[in-house]
Amino acid sequence: MPLGLLKYGFSKRHPAPRALPPRPELKESYDVVIVGGGGHGLAAAYYLSKVHGITNIAVIDKGYLAGGNTARNTAIIRSNYLTPEGVRFYDESVRLYQGLSNEFDFNILYSERGHLTLAHTDASLRTMRWRAEVNSHCGVDSELVYPDEIARLVPSLNLSPDVRYPVLGALHHKPGAIARHDAVAWGYAIGAASRGVELHTRTEVTGFGIENGAVTSVVTDRGTVRCGVVLQAVAGSSSRVAALAGFKLPIRTVPLQACVSQPLKPFLDPIVVSGSLHCYVSQSSRGELVMGGSVDPYSLYQQRSTLDFKEGLMANMLELFPFLSGVRLLRQWAGIADMTPDFSPVMGETPIRNYWLDSGWGTWGFKATPVCGKRMAETVATGKVPDILDPFRLDRFERFDLVGEGGAASVGH
Ligand code: FAD
Ligand code: PYC
């Protein structure tokens, strides 16, 4: 290596700019403590500081910044849901995503690809038609397409009628997109930190002080802080953290795995999902195939990968794209998904006063990061749940007023 280059490398005169300030000491008190420094917690901090002028905020995360499900998801963004409540909510998120690189002045690699949910049976064709109708009614661009159009959109897809599950049609959702998940979290973190929000990574919340039914302090492994308001945004740890505050959530927690292949020349533009074959795939800007399938069939707080998942997923993938049989896998990983009975999130009030909830994100929460951050910030700042979040309240389970999204949840469960 040339000496000049080595000297340049070690020179202190050209240090890389530090995007985020170092972790400070915990203060005695904050107006808002956000538990969970994933995309959701960071987005809420960003909108609280930017839109509502609330900056005395600590975002507390037990690991590194956005190292939970935000770092582990497959970054699919779409609003082709089944219920009007779901479609409106996710549509607001898609619109926010479309402007996010400009808003941050930081490229989140938002890439609009179109999203195809394949139907292999008459029953799933019926569901796709239903989704297309609800989507159109809410102003969202989704339509039912048939094999000739699918062949045009994905020429490499096996559309032979002589397979186990022939493709009969698909829901085509043109706004379906992918983005760089880390960039989304970093954009929100940088924006929040630049307005004075403190980011406390490697700090675990271990309890809450509750007086007369209201939260008054947060206990961490680095000390206790007083707080005006708590926002819980811990995705796959929601039941555990809620238990620290003394309430229960209707959540079942399961691992969700994914993997990527070696990079290939671009051949796949849309995101392709098959409910019957329990698999989905998109091609990243680096050429890797980003693939996933069903959640693991047992409850577990574990982020380990299994051979079982890989074998099952590849068998199904090869039915759709037989020519991929020689392709190698590069990485496999898992996250932890908090599944709700109706496959919709749980946001808003809890039995504890001043303790707000952002949870129940199962396998679907990355796409909701901007809308959830923005609307939870509004909730925390005003003390009122906005209309768009109202259908997702925790007490819907007592009222049997569910927001059933099982037919639009993308991965099997
Ligand atoms: P996280 O990013 O998990 O952040 C929560 C944070 O809370 C973590 O960083 C954790 O360390 C912290 N925490 C937990 N307990 C404590 C504690 N006691 N004290 C302090 N901190 C704590 N969604 C989509 O929309 N599209 C997809 O394509 C998609 N694909 C997925 C693929 C996989 C394999 C997985 C696992 C999930 C997928 N999801 C997808 C779901 C999505 O990843 C999540 O819903 C979303 O990332 C949740 O974001 P979050 O900020 O709420 O959670
Ligand atoms: O919500 O679209 C989604 C999704 C795809 C894979 C995991 N979640």
Coordinates of C-alpha atoms and ligand atoms in Angstrom, one line a residue:
M1 CA 0.0 0.0 0.0
P2 CA 1.4 3.4 -0.9
L3 CA 2.7 5.2 2.2
G4 CA 0.8 8.4 1.3
L5 CA -2.5 6.5 1.4
L6 CA -1.6 4.9 4.7
K7 CA -0.8 8.3 6.2
Y8 CA -4.1 9.7 4.9
G9 CA -5.9 6.8 6.5
F10 CA -4.4 7.5 9.9
S11 CA -4.6 11.3 9.6
K12 CA -6.8 13.0 12.2
R13 CA -7.3 15.9 9.7
H14 CA -9.9 14.0 7.7
P15 CA -12.0 12.3 10.4
A16 CA -15.3 10.9 9.1
P17 CA -18.1 13.2 10.3
R18 CA -19.9 11.7 13.3
A19 CA -23.6 11.4 12.4
L20 CA -24.8 10.8 16.0
P21 CA -23.5 12.3 19.3
P22 CA -21.9 9.9 21.8
R23 CA -24.2 8.5 24.4
P24 CA -24.6 11.0 27.2
E25 CA -25.2 10.4 31.0
L26 CA -28.9 9.9 31.8
K27 CA -30.5 13.1 33.2
E28 CA -32.7 13.0 36.3
S29 CA -35.9 13.7 34.4
Y30 CA -37.4 13.8 30.8
D31 CA -40.7 15.0 29.5
V32 CA -40.9 11.8 27.4
V33 CA -39.1 8.5 27.7
I34 CA -39.3 6.3 24.6
V35 CA -38.6 2.7 25.3
G36 CA -37.2 1.1 22.2
G37 CA -34.7 2.7 19.7
G38 CA -35.9 0.9 16.6
G39 CA -37.4 2.7 13.6
H40 CA -40.7 3.3 15.5
G41 CA -39.2 4.8 18.6
L42 CA -36.8 7.0 16.6
A43 CA -39.6 8.1 14.2
A44 CA -41.8 9.1 17.2
A45 CA -38.8 11.1 18.7
Y46 CA -38.2 12.8 15.3
Y47 CA -41.8 13.9 14.9
L48 CA -42.1 14.9 18.6
S49 CA -39.1 17.2 18.3
K50 CA -39.7 18.4 14.7
V51 CA -43.5 18.9 14.7
H52 CA -44.4 19.4 18.3
G53 CA -41.2 21.1 19.6
I54 CA -40.8 18.6 22.4
T55 CA -37.1 17.8 22.7
N56 CA -36.5 16.8 26.4
I57 CA -36.7 13.2 25.3
A58 CA -34.7 10.0 26.0
V59 CA -34.8 7.2 23.6
I60 CA -33.7 4.1 25.5
D61 CA -32.6 0.8 23.8
K62 CA -31.1 -2.2 25.4
G63 CA -29.0 -3.0 22.3
Y64 CA -27.5 -0.9 19.5
L65 CA -29.5 1.6 17.6
A66 CA -32.2 -0.1 15.5
G67 CA -30.6 -3.5 15.9
G68 CA -33.9 -5.3 16.5
N69 CA -36.5 -6.0 13.9
T70 CA -35.7 -2.8 12.1
A71 CA -32.4 -4.3 11.2
R72 CA -33.8 -7.7 10.4
N73 CA -36.8 -7.1 8.2
T74 CA -37.2 -7.5 4.4
A75 CA -38.2 -3.8 3.9
I76 CA -41.4 -4.3 2.0
I77 CA -43.6 -1.2 1.9
R78 CA -47.2 -1.4 0.6
S79 CA -50.8 -0.4 1.5
N80 CA -52.8 -3.2 -0.3
Y81 CA -54.5 -4.3 2.9
L82 CA -58.0 -5.8 3.4
T83 CA -59.8 -3.5 5.7
P84 CA -60.5 0.2 5.0
E85 CA -59.0 1.1 8.4
G86 CA -55.8 -0.8 7.5
V87 CA -55.6 0.6 3.9
R88 CA -55.9 4.2 5.1
F89 CA -53.3 3.8 7.8
Y90 CA -50.7 2.1 5.6
D91 CA -51.4 4.4 2.7
E92 CA -50.5 7.4 4.8
S93 CA -47.2 5.6 5.6
V94 CA -46.5 4.9 1.9
R95 CA -47.0 8.6 1.1
L96 CA -44.7 9.6 3.9
Y97 CA -42.1 7.1 2.7
Q98 CA -42.2 8.6 -0.8
G99 CA -41.0 12.0 0.6
L100 CA -38.6 10.7 3.2
S101 CA -35.3 11.0 1.3
N102 CA -36.1 14.6 0.6
E103 CA -37.2 15.2 4.2
F104 CA -34.0 13.8 5.7
D105 CA -31.7 15.0 2.9
F106 CA -30.4 11.4 3.2
N107 CA -31.0 8.7 0.7
I108 CA -33.2 5.8 2.1
L109 CA -33.0 4.0 -1.3
Y110 CA -36.7 4.0 -1.7
S111 CA -37.4 1.9 -4.8
E112 CA -41.0 1.5 -6.2
R113 CA -41.2 -1.9 -7.7
G114 CA -44.8 -3.0 -7.7
H115 CA -46.1 -5.8 -5.5
L116 CA -47.6 -9.0 -6.8
T117 CA -49.6 -11.3 -4.5
L118 CA -50.1 -14.5 -6.4
A119 CA -53.4 -16.4 -6.2
H120 CA -53.1 -20.2 -6.7
T121 CA -56.7 -21.1 -5.7
D122 CA -60.2 -19.8 -6.4
A123 CA -60.5 -18.8 -2.7
S124 CA -57.4 -16.7 -2.8
L125 CA -58.5 -15.1 -6.1
R126 CA -61.6 -14.1 -4.3
T127 CA -59.6 -12.5 -1.5
M128 CA -57.4 -10.6 -4.0
R129 CA -60.5 -9.3 -5.7
W130 CA -61.9 -8.2 -2.4
R131 CA -58.6 -6.4 -1.6
A132 CA -58.6 -4.7 -5.0
E133 CA -62.1 -3.4 -4.4
V134 CA -61.3 -2.1 -0.9
N135 CA -58.0 -0.6 -2.1
S136 CA -59.7 1.2 -5.0
H137 CA -62.4 2.5 -2.7
C138 CA -59.7 4.1 -0.5
G139 CA -57.8 5.5 -3.5
V140 CA -55.0 3.0 -3.5
D141 CA -53.8 1.6 -6.8
S142 CA -54.4 -2.2 -6.7
E143 CA -55.9 -4.4 -9.4
L144 CA -56.4 -8.0 -10.2
V145 CA -54.2 -9.3 -13.0
Y146 CA -54.1 -12.6 -14.9
P147 CA -51.2 -14.8 -16.1
D148 CA -50.6 -12.9 -19.4
E149 CA -50.0 -9.7 -17.5
I150 CA -48.1 -11.5 -14.8
A151 CA -45.8 -13.0 -17.5
R152 CA -45.1 -9.4 -18.8
L153 CA -44.3 -8.2 -15.3
V154 CA -42.2 -11.2 -14.2
P155 CA -41.0 -13.0 -17.3
S156 CA -38.9 -15.4 -15.2
L157 CA -41.9 -16.7 -13.1
N158 CA -43.0 -20.3 -13.7
L159 CA -46.5 -19.9 -15.0
S160 CA -46.9 -23.5 -16.2
P161 CA -50.3 -25.1 -15.5
D162 CA -48.6 -28.4 -14.8
V163 CA -47.3 -27.6 -11.3
R164 CA -48.6 -28.3 -7.7
Y165 CA -50.1 -24.7 -7.4
P166 CA -50.6 -23.1 -10.8
V167 CA -50.8 -19.3 -10.8
L168 CA -54.4 -18.3 -11.5
G169 CA -54.0 -14.5 -11.0
A170 CA -52.5 -11.9 -8.7
L171 CA -53.2 -8.7 -6.9
H172 CA -51.0 -6.1 -8.5
H173 CA -50.2 -3.1 -6.3
K174 CA -48.1 -0.6 -8.2
P175 CA -47.0 1.5 -5.3
G176 CA -45.4 -1.5 -3.6
A177 CA -41.8 -0.6 -2.7
I178 CA -38.6 -1.5 -0.8
A179 CA -36.2 0.8 1.0
R180 CA -33.0 0.6 2.9
H181 CA -34.2 -0.2 6.4
D182 CA -31.0 1.0 8.3
A183 CA -31.2 4.3 6.4
V184 CA -34.8 4.9 7.5
A185 CA -33.8 4.4 11.2
W186 CA -30.6 6.5 10.8
G187 CA -32.5 9.3 9.0
Y188 CA -34.9 9.5 11.9
A189 CA -32.2 9.2 14.5
I190 CA -30.0 12.0 13.0
G191 CA -33.1 14.3 12.7
A192 CA -34.1 13.7 16.3
A193 CA -30.6 14.0 17.7
S194 CA -29.9 17.2 15.9
R195 CA -33.0 18.7 17.7
G196 CA -31.7 17.6 21.1
V197 CA -33.2 14.2 21.6
E198 CA -30.9 11.9 23.6
L199 CA -30.2 8.4 22.3
H200 CA -29.3 6.0 25.1
T201 CA -28.2 2.7 23.6
R202 CA -27.0 -0.3 25.6
T203 CA -29.4 0.7 28.3
E204 CA -32.1 -1.8 29.4
V205 CA -35.4 -0.8 30.9
T206 CA -36.1 -3.1 33.8
G207 CA -39.1 -1.5 35.5
F208 CA -41.4 1.4 35.9
G209 CA -42.4 3.6 38.8
I210 CA -46.2 3.8 38.9
E211 CA -48.1 6.1 41.4
N212 CA -51.8 6.4 41.6
G213 CA -52.2 4.6 38.3
A214 CA -49.8 6.9 36.3
V215 CA -46.2 6.2 35.3
T216 CA -43.8 8.5 37.0
S217 CA -40.4 7.0 36.4
V218 CA -38.4 4.5 34.3
V219 CA -35.9 2.1 35.9
T220 CA -32.9 1.1 33.8
D221 CA -29.7 -0.7 34.3
R222 CA -28.0 2.7 34.3
G223 CA -30.3 4.3 36.9
T224 CA -33.8 5.6 37.3
V225 CA -35.2 8.6 35.6
R226 CA -38.4 10.5 36.2
C227 CA -40.7 11.0 33.3
G228 CA -43.8 12.9 32.2
V229 CA -44.8 10.3 29.6
V230 CA -43.6 6.9 28.4
L231 CA -44.0 5.6 24.9
Q232 CA -43.4 1.8 24.6
A233 CA -42.1 0.9 21.1
V234 CA -40.3 -2.5 21.6
A235 CA -41.8 -4.6 18.9
G236 CA -41.0 -8.3 19.7
S237 CA -40.6 -7.5 23.4
S238 CA -44.0 -5.9 23.9
S239 CA -45.5 -8.4 26.3
R240 CA -42.3 -8.5 28.4
V241 CA -42.1 -4.7 28.7
A242 CA -45.8 -4.4 29.3
A243 CA -45.5 -6.9 32.1
L244 CA -42.9 -4.6 33.8
A245 CA -45.6 -2.0 33.8
G246 CA -48.1 -4.5 35.1
F247 CA -50.5 -5.1 32.2
K248 CA -51.1 -7.9 29.7
L249 CA -51.2 -7.8 25.9
P250 CA -53.1 -10.3 23.6
I251 CA -49.9 -11.2 21.8
R252 CA -48.2 -14.5 20.7
T253 CA -44.5 -14.1 20.1
V254 CA -42.8 -16.2 17.4
P255 CA -39.5 -16.0 15.4
L256 CA -39.6 -14.9 11.8
Q257 CA -36.7 -15.8 9.5
A258 CA -35.4 -14.4 6.3
C259 CA -32.4 -14.9 4.0
V260 CA -30.5 -13.4 1.0
S261 CA -28.9 -15.0 -2.0
Q262 CA -25.6 -14.2 -3.6
P263 CA -26.0 -11.1 -5.9
L264 CA -27.4 -11.8 -9.4
K265 CA -27.9 -9.7 -12.4
P266 CA -31.2 -7.7 -12.2
F267 CA -34.1 -10.0 -13.4
L268 CA -36.8 -9.3 -10.9
D269 CA -38.5 -5.9 -10.7
P270 CA -41.7 -6.5 -8.7
I271 CA -41.9 -7.9 -5.2
V272 CA -43.5 -11.4 -5.6
V273 CA -45.5 -13.0 -2.7
S274 CA -47.2 -16.4 -2.7
G275 CA -49.5 -17.1 0.2
S276 CA -50.1 -20.8 -0.8
L277 CA -46.4 -21.5 -1.2
H278 CA -45.5 -19.5 1.9
C279 CA -42.7 -17.5 0.3
Y280 CA -41.9 -14.0 -0.9
V281 CA -39.0 -12.5 -2.8
S282 CA -37.6 -9.1 -4.0
Q283 CA -34.3 -8.3 -5.6
S284 CA -32.3 -5.7 -3.8
S285 CA -30.4 -2.9 -5.5
R286 CA -27.2 -5.0 -4.9
G287 CA -28.8 -7.9 -6.9
E288 CA -29.4 -10.1 -3.9
L289 CA -32.6 -12.0 -3.6
V290 CA -34.2 -11.1 -0.3
M291 CA -36.5 -14.0 0.7
G292 CA -38.7 -15.1 3.5
G293 CA -41.7 -17.3 4.4
S294 CA -43.9 -18.2 7.3
V295 CA -43.3 -17.5 10.9
D296 CA -41.7 -20.3 12.9
P297 CA -44.4 -22.7 14.2
Y298 CA -43.7 -22.2 17.9
S299 CA -43.5 -19.4 20.4
L300 CA -40.0 -18.4 21.3
Y301 CA -37.8 -15.4 22.1
Q302 CA -34.9 -16.5 20.0
Q303 CA -33.1 -15.0 17.0
R304 CA -31.6 -18.2 15.6
S305 CA -31.8 -19.5 12.1
T306 CA -32.9 -23.0 11.3
L307 CA -32.1 -25.5 8.5
D308 CA -35.7 -26.5 8.5
F309 CA -36.8 -23.0 7.4
K310 CA -34.2 -22.8 4.7
E311 CA -35.0 -26.1 3.2
G312 CA -38.8 -25.5 3.2
L313 CA -38.4 -22.0 1.8
M314 CA -36.1 -23.1 -1.0
A315 CA -38.4 -25.9 -2.1
N316 CA -41.2 -23.4 -2.5
M317 CA -39.1 -20.8 -4.2
L318 CA -37.9 -23.3 -6.8
E319 CA -41.5 -24.0 -7.7
L320 CA -41.8 -20.4 -8.7
F321 CA -38.3 -19.9 -10.1
P322 CA -36.9 -23.3 -11.0
F323 CA -33.8 -21.7 -12.7
L324 CA -32.5 -20.5 -9.3
S325 CA -31.6 -24.0 -8.2
G326 CA -27.8 -23.4 -8.5
V327 CA -27.9 -20.1 -6.6
R328 CA -26.1 -19.8 -3.2
L329 CA -27.4 -18.4 0.0
L330 CA -25.3 -15.6 1.5
R331 CA -27.0 -14.9 4.9
Q332 CA -29.9 -16.1 7.0
W333 CA -31.2 -14.5 10.2
A334 CA -34.3 -14.1 12.4
G335 CA -36.3 -11.5 14.2
I336 CA -39.0 -11.7 16.8
A337 CA -42.6 -11.1 15.8
D338 CA -45.4 -10.1 18.1
M339 CA -48.6 -11.5 16.5
T340 CA -52.0 -10.2 17.4
P341 CA -55.2 -12.2 17.0
D342 CA -56.4 -9.9 14.1
F343 CA -53.0 -9.3 12.4
S344 CA -53.3 -5.5 13.1
P345 CA -51.1 -3.4 15.4
V346 CA -52.1 -2.2 18.9
M347 CA -51.6 1.5 19.5
G348 CA -52.8 4.1 21.9
E349 CA -53.9 4.0 25.6
T350 CA -52.9 1.4 28.2
P351 CA -54.3 0.8 31.6
I352 CA -51.5 3.0 33.0
R353 CA -52.0 6.8 32.6
N354 CA -49.4 8.6 30.5
Y355 CA -48.1 5.3 29.3
W356 CA -48.7 5.0 25.5
L357 CA -48.3 1.9 23.4
D358 CA -46.9 1.2 19.9
S359 CA -47.0 -2.6 19.5
G360 CA -48.4 -5.7 17.8
W361 CA -46.2 -5.2 14.8
G362 CA -45.9 -8.9 14.0
T363 CA -44.5 -9.4 10.5
W364 CA -45.8 -6.1 9.1
G365 CA -44.4 -3.1 11.0
F366 CA -41.5 -1.7 8.9
K367 CA -43.9 -0.2 6.4
A368 CA -45.7 1.6 9.2
T369 CA -42.6 3.3 10.7
P370 CA -43.4 6.8 9.3
V371 CA -47.1 6.9 10.0
C372 CA -46.8 5.3 13.4
G373 CA -44.0 7.6 14.4
K374 CA -45.9 10.7 13.2
R375 CA -49.3 9.7 14.7
M376 CA -47.8 8.4 18.0
A377 CA -45.9 11.6 18.4
E378 CA -49.3 13.5 17.9
T379 CA -50.9 11.2 20.5
V380 CA -48.1 11.8 23.1
A381 CA -48.0 15.5 22.4
T382 CA -51.8 16.1 22.6
G383 CA -52.9 13.3 24.9
K384 CA -55.5 12.3 22.3
V385 CA -55.6 9.3 20.0
P386 CA -56.0 10.6 16.4
D387 CA -58.9 9.2 14.3
I388 CA -56.5 7.2 12.1
L389 CA -55.2 5.2 15.1
D390 CA -58.6 4.8 16.8
P391 CA -59.5 1.4 15.2
F392 CA -56.2 0.0 16.6
R393 CA -56.8 0.6 20.3
L394 CA -56.0 -2.1 22.8
D395 CA -59.6 -2.2 24.1
R396 CA -60.9 -3.4 20.7
F397 CA -60.3 -7.0 21.9
E398 CA -62.7 -6.4 24.8
R399 CA -65.3 -4.9 22.4
F400 CA -64.8 -7.7 19.8
D401 CA -64.2 -4.9 17.3
L402 CA -61.3 -6.5 15.4
V403 CA -59.4 -5.2 12.3
G404 CA -59.0 -8.5 10.6
E405 CA -55.9 -8.4 8.3
G406 CA -55.1 -12.1 8.2
G407 CA -55.8 -12.2 4.4
A408 CA -53.3 -9.4 3.7
A409 CA -50.5 -10.2 6.1
S410 CA -48.1 -11.4 3.3
V411 CA -46.4 -14.2 5.2
G412 CA -47.9 -17.4 6.5
H413 CA -48.8 -17.9 10.2
Ligands
FAD1 P1 -37.6 -2.9 16.7 O1 -36.8 -2.4 15.5 O2 -37.5 -4.3 17.0 O3 -37.1 -2.0 17.9 C1 -37.5 -2.3 19.2 C2 -36.3 -2.1 20.1 O4 -36.7 -2.3 21.5 C3 -35.2 -3.0 19.9 O5 -34.1 -2.3 19.3 C4 -34.9 -3.6 21.3 O6 -33.5 -3.7 21.5 C5 -35.6 -2.6 22.2 N1 -36.0 -3.2 23.5 C6 -36.6 -4.3 23.7 N2 -36.8 -4.5 25.1 C7 -36.2 -3.4 25.6 C8 -36.0 -3.1 27.0 N3 -36.4 -3.8 28.0 N4 -35.3 -1.9 27.3 C9 -34.8 -1.2 26.2 N5 -35.0 -1.5 24.9 C10 -35.7 -2.6 24.7 N6 -42.4 -5.4 8.2 C11 -42.8 -4.9 7.0 O7 -43.6 -3.9 7.0 N7 -42.3 -5.3 5.8 C12 -41.4 -6.4 5.7 O8 -41.0 -6.8 4.7 C13 -41.1 -7.0 6.9 N8 -40.3 -8.1 6.9 C14 -39.9 -8.7 8.1 C15 -39.0 -9.7 8.0 C16 -38.5 -10.3 9.2 C17 -37.5 -11.4 9.1 C18 -38.9 -9.8 10.4 C19 -38.4 -10.4 11.7 C20 -39.8 -8.7 10.5 C21 -40.3 -8.2 9.3 N9 -41.2 -7.1 9.4 C22 -41.6 -6.5 8.2 C23 -41.7 -6.6 10.6 C24 -40.9 -5.4 11.1 O9 -39.5 -5.7 11.1 C25 -41.2 -4.9 12.5 O10 -42.6 -4.8 12.6 C26 -40.7 -3.5 12.7 O11 -39.3 -3.4 12.4 C27 -40.9 -3.0 14.1 O12 -40.1 -1.9 14.4 P2 -39.9 -1.3 15.8 O13 -39.1 -0.1 15.8 O14 -41.2 -1.3 16.5 O15 -39.1 -2.5 16.5
PYC2 O1 -45.7 -7.0 5.5 O2 -45.4 -7.1 3.4 C1 -45.2 -7.4 4.5 C2 -44.2 -8.4 4.8 C3 -43.5 -9.1 3.8 C4 -42.7 -10.0 4.5 C5 -42.8 -9.8 5.8 N1 -43.7 -8.8 6.0

